[in-house]
Structure formats: structure tokens, C-alpha cells
Short mmCIF file of C-alpha atoms in Angstrom, two decimals:
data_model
loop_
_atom_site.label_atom_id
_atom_site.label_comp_id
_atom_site.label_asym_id
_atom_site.label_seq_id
_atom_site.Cartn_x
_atom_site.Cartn_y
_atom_site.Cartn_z
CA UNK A 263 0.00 0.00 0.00
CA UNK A 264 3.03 2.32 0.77
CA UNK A 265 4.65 1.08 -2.67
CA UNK A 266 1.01 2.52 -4.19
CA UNK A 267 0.88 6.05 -2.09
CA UNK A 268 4.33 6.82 -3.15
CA UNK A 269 3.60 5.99 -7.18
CA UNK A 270 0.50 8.16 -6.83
CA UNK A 271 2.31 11.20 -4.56
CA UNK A 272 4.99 11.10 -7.34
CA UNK A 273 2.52 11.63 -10.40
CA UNK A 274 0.77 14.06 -8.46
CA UNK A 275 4.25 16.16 -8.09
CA UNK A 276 5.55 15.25 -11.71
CA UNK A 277 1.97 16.38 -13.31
CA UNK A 278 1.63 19.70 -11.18
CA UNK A 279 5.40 20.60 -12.50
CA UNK A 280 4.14 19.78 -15.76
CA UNK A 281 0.90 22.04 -16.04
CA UNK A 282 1.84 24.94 -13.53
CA UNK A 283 5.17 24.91 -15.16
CA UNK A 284 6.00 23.37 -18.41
CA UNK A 285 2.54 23.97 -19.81
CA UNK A 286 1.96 27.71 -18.61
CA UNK A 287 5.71 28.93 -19.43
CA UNK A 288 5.71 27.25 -23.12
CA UNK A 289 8.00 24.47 -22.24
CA UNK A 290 8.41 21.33 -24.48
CA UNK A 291 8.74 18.05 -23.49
CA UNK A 292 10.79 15.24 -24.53
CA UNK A 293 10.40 11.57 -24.30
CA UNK A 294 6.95 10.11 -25.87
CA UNK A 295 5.20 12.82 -24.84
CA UNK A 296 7.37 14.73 -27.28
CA UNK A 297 7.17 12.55 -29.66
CA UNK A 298 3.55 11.96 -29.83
CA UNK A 299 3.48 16.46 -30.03
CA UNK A 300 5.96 16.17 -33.18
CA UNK A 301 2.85 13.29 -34.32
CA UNK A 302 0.52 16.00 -34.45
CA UNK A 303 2.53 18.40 -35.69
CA UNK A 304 3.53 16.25 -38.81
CA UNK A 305 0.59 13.93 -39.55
CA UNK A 306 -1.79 15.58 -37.34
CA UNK A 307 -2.67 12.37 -35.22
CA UNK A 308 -4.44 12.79 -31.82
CA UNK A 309 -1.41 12.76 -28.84
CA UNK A 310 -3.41 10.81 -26.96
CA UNK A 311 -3.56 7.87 -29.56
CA UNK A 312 -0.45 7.98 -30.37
CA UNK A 313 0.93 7.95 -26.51
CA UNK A 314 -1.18 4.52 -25.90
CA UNK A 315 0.31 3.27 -29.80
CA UNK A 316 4.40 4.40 -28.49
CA UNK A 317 3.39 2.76 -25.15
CA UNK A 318 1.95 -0.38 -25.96
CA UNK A 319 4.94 -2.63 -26.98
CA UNK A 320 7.43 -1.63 -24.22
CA UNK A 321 4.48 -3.00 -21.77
CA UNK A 322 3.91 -6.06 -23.21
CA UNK A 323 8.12 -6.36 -23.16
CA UNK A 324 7.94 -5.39 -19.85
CA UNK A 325 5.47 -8.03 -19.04
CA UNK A 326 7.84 -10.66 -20.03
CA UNK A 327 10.69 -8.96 -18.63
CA UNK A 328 9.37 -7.89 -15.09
CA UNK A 329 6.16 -9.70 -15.13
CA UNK A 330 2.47 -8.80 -14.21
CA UNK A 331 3.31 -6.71 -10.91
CA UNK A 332 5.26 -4.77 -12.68
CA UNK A 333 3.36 -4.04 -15.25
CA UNK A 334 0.28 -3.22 -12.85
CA UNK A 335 2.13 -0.78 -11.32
CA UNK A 336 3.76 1.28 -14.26
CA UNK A 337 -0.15 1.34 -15.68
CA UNK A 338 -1.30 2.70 -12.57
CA UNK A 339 1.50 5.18 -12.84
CA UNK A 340 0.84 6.59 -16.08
CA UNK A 341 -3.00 6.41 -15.60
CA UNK A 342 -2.27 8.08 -12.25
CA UNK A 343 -0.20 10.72 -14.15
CA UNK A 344 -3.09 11.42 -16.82
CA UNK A 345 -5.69 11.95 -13.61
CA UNK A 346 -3.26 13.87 -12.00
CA UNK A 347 -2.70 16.38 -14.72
CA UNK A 348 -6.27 16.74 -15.41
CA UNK A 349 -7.02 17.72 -11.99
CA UNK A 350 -4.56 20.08 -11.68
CA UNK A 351 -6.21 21.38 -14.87
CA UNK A 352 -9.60 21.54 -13.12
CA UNK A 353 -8.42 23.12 -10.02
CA UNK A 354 -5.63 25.86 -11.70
CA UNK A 355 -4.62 26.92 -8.56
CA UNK A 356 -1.68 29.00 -9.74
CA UNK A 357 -1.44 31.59 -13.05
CA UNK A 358 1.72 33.11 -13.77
CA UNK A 359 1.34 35.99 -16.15
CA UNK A 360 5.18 37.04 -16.47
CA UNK A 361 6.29 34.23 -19.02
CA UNK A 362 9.74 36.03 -20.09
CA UNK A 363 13.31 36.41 -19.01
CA UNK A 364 14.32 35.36 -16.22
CA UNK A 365 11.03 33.89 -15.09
CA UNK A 366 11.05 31.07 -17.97
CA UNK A 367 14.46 30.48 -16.79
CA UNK A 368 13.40 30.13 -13.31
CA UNK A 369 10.60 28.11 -14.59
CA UNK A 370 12.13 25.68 -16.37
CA UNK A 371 14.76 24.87 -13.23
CA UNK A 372 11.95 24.73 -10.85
CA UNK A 373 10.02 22.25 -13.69
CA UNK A 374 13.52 20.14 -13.55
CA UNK A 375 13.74 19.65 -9.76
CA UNK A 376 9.59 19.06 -9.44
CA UNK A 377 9.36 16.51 -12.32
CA UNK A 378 12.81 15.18 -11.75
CA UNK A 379 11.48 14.39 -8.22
CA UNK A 380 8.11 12.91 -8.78
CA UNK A 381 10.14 10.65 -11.53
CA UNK A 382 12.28 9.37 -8.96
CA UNK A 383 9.67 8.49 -6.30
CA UNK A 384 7.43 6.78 -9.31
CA UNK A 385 10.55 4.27 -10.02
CA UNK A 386 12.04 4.58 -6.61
CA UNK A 387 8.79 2.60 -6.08
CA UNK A 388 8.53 0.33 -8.57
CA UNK A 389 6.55 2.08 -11.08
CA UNK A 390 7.14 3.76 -14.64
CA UNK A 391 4.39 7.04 -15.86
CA UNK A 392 5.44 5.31 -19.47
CA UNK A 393 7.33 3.60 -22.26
CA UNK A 394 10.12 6.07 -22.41
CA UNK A 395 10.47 5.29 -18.89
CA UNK A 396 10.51 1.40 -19.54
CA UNK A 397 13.21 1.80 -21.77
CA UNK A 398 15.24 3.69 -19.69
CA UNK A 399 14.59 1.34 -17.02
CA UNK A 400 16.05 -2.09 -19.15
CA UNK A 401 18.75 -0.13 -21.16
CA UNK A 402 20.10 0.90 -18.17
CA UNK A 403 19.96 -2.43 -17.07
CA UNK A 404 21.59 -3.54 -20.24
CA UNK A 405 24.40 -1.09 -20.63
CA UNK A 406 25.29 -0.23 -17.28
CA UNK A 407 24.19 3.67 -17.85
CA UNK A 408 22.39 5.45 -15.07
CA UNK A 409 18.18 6.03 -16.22
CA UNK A 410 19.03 9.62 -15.78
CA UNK A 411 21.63 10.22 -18.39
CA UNK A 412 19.46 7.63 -20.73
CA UNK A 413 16.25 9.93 -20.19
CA UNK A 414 18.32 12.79 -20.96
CA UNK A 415 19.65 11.86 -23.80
CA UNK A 416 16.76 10.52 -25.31
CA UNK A 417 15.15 13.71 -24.57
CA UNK A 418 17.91 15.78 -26.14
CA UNK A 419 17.17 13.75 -29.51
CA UNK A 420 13.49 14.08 -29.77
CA UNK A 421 14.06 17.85 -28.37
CA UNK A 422 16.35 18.25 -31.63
CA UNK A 423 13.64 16.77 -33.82
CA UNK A 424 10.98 19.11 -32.42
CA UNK A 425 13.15 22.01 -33.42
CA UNK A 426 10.89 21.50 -36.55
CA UNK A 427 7.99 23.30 -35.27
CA UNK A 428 9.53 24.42 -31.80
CA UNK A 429 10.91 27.94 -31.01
CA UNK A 430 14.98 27.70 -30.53
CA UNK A 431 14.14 29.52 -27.23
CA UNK A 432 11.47 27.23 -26.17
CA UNK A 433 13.92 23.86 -26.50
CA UNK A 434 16.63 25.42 -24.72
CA UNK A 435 14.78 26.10 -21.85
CA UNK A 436 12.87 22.83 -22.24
CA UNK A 437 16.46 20.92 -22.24
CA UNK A 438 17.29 22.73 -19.04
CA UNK A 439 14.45 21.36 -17.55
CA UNK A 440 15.24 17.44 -18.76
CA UNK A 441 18.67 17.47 -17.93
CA UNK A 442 18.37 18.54 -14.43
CA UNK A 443 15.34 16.22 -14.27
CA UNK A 444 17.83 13.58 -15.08
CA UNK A 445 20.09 14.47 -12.61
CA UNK A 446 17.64 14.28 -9.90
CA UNK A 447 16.45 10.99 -10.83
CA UNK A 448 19.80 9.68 -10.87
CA UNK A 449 20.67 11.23 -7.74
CA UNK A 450 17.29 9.54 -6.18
CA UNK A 451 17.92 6.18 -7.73
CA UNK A 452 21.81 6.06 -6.49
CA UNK A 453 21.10 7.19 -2.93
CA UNK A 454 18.84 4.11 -3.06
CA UNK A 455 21.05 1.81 -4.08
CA UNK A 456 23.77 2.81 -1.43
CA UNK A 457 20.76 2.39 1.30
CA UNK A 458 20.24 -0.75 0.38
CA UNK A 459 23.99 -1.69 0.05
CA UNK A 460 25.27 -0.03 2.96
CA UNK A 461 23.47 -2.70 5.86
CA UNK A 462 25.36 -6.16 3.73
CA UNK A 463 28.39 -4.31 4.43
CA UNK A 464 27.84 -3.29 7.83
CA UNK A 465 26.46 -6.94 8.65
CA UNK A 466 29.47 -8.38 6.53
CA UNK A 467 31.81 -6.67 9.09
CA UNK A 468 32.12 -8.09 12.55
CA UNK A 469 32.47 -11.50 10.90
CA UNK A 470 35.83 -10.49 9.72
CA UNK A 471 36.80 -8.89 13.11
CA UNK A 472 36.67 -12.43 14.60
CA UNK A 473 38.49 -13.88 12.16
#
């Protein structure tokens, strides 16, 4: 039930960055969200089609690869994420009219910390708000690469392709806001894993004081 509160509490952060952030200063995104914008952009098919289309076969890999827990959690994740952005929507509790230099700047560091936060506590937990996520999850397991840098840099590229329809200005600040995103992540995810090392160690050592 914890594991459940936490995936929730993390959309809830990572969707209010998005809308009272990203989506009020003119940020981009990256990852399949991105990619499903450049969609419409090109071939004018619906986002929200073409989200479920990009997600699709990285959760039926993921099903063979992590199983049916796993799956069941990065669904309620991204499902979570989608309720959680349209309530923000409902409620728009904040409206920032100054959208210019340095607020956008401001805006799109405060995007990276909130988003890079919620992130973290959604895999931190078990969870994944998508496919982009998925994939970061097994190529990281793969190459060895922290998920940040992967999300990053598969960010940067569909940030690059977007420069087709998207302002210079607008992807500049948007790649601010995914790298430090990234960095949090990784920071979160690390920290984890030196938790969860640290007690072996400790355990490991009065054993080898009485030898």
C-alpha cells in the first residue's frame, strides 16, 4: 500500500510541474510525450492515440521482462499521471502571467527539480508514468548507464527533432528542464542503491573482526 501512495504522490508532483510549469511557461517536453506532439505536428494524429500506440509494446516487453506486478504498477503510474494532470487542470490553482526572461528560466529549473522528483519516487517505487520510462529502465539495465543520463539523452534527440515546429528559445529552456530532471532521478535512484547496500556491508563486518 506504501509502494502505491508513493507511485500516486509522485505523479501528483511530476503532473503539477508539468501544467503549472512546463505547460503555462511554453516548455516542451521530450520523451513520448514529445514525440507523440511532433505526431501531431507532422501527420496531425491525436497525442493521446499515439501515446497509448508508443506505449503499448514496451508493456507487453515489460510483461515478459518484469512480469504482471510490474506491469500493474507502471499502468497505474501513467494512468495516475493522466488523472493527475487533469485535476490540476480543473483546479488551476496558480497563473503566472510574467512568461519572459528570467522567469522562464526560473521556470524551467523549478520544472527540472519538481518533475525530476516525482520521476524518482514513481521508479524509486517500482513504477514507470510510461514507455520512455521502460526503456530507460532495461537499457540501463543492459548497458550499465544510469536512467538519468538515458532519459536525458533521449530527450535531447526528440528535443532536436521538435526544433521543426519548436521555437529555438522554447527547447533550450525545455532541455534545461530534462537534464536537471535527469540528474535528480539519478541522484534519487543512487542514494537508493547505497541504502540498500550499505546494511550487507555493515552486517558483513564483525564477521571479519573475529576472524
Amino acid at each position: 500500500m506504501k509502494r502505491v501512495a508513493t507511485i500516486v504522490l509522485g505523479t501528483l508532483i511530476m503532473a503539477f510541474g508539468y501544467y503549472y510549469l512546463n505547460e503555462q511557461f511554453g516548455l516542451a517536453e521530450g520523451g513520448f510525450v514529445g514525440l507523440a506532439l511532433l505526431g501531431r505536428y507532422l501527420f496531425d494524429i491525436d497525442p493521446a492515440f499515439s501515446m497509448i500506440v508508443l506505449d503499448i509494446p514496451f508493456f507487453l516487453i515489460a510483461l515478459w521482462w518484469k512480469g504482471w506486478r510490474f506491469v500493474g504498477q507502471a499502468v497505474l503510474a501513467a494512468a495516475s499521471l493522466s488523472l493527475s494532470y487533469a485535476m490540476w487542470d480543473r483546479l488551476d490553482l496558480l497563473t503566472f502571467d510574467i512568461q519572459v526572461w528570467p522567469a522562464t528560466l526560473f521556470a524551467a529549473i523549478a520544472s527540472g527539480i519538481v518533475t525530476g522528483y516525482g520521476l524518482g519516487l514513481v521508479l524509486k517505487s517500482g513504477g514507470a508514468t510510461g514507455g520512455d520510462d521502460l526503456f530507460a529502465l532495461g537499457l540501463s539495465k543492459w548497458s550499465g548507464v544510469s536512467v538519468g543520463t538515458i532519459l536525458i539523452a533521449f530527450d535531447v534527440v526528440v528535443l532536436a527533432i521538435s526544433l521543426i515546429y519548436l521555437p529555438l528559445s522554447n527547447a533550450l529552456y525545455t532541455l534545461i528542464a530534462v537534464s536537471i530532471a535527469g540528474r535528480v532521478v539519478t541522484k534519487m535512484l543512487t542514494e537508493d542503491a547505497v541504502e540498500v547496500a550499505i546494511p550487507s556491508v555493515t552486517k558483513l563486518t564483525p564477521k571479519n573482526d573475529l576472524a
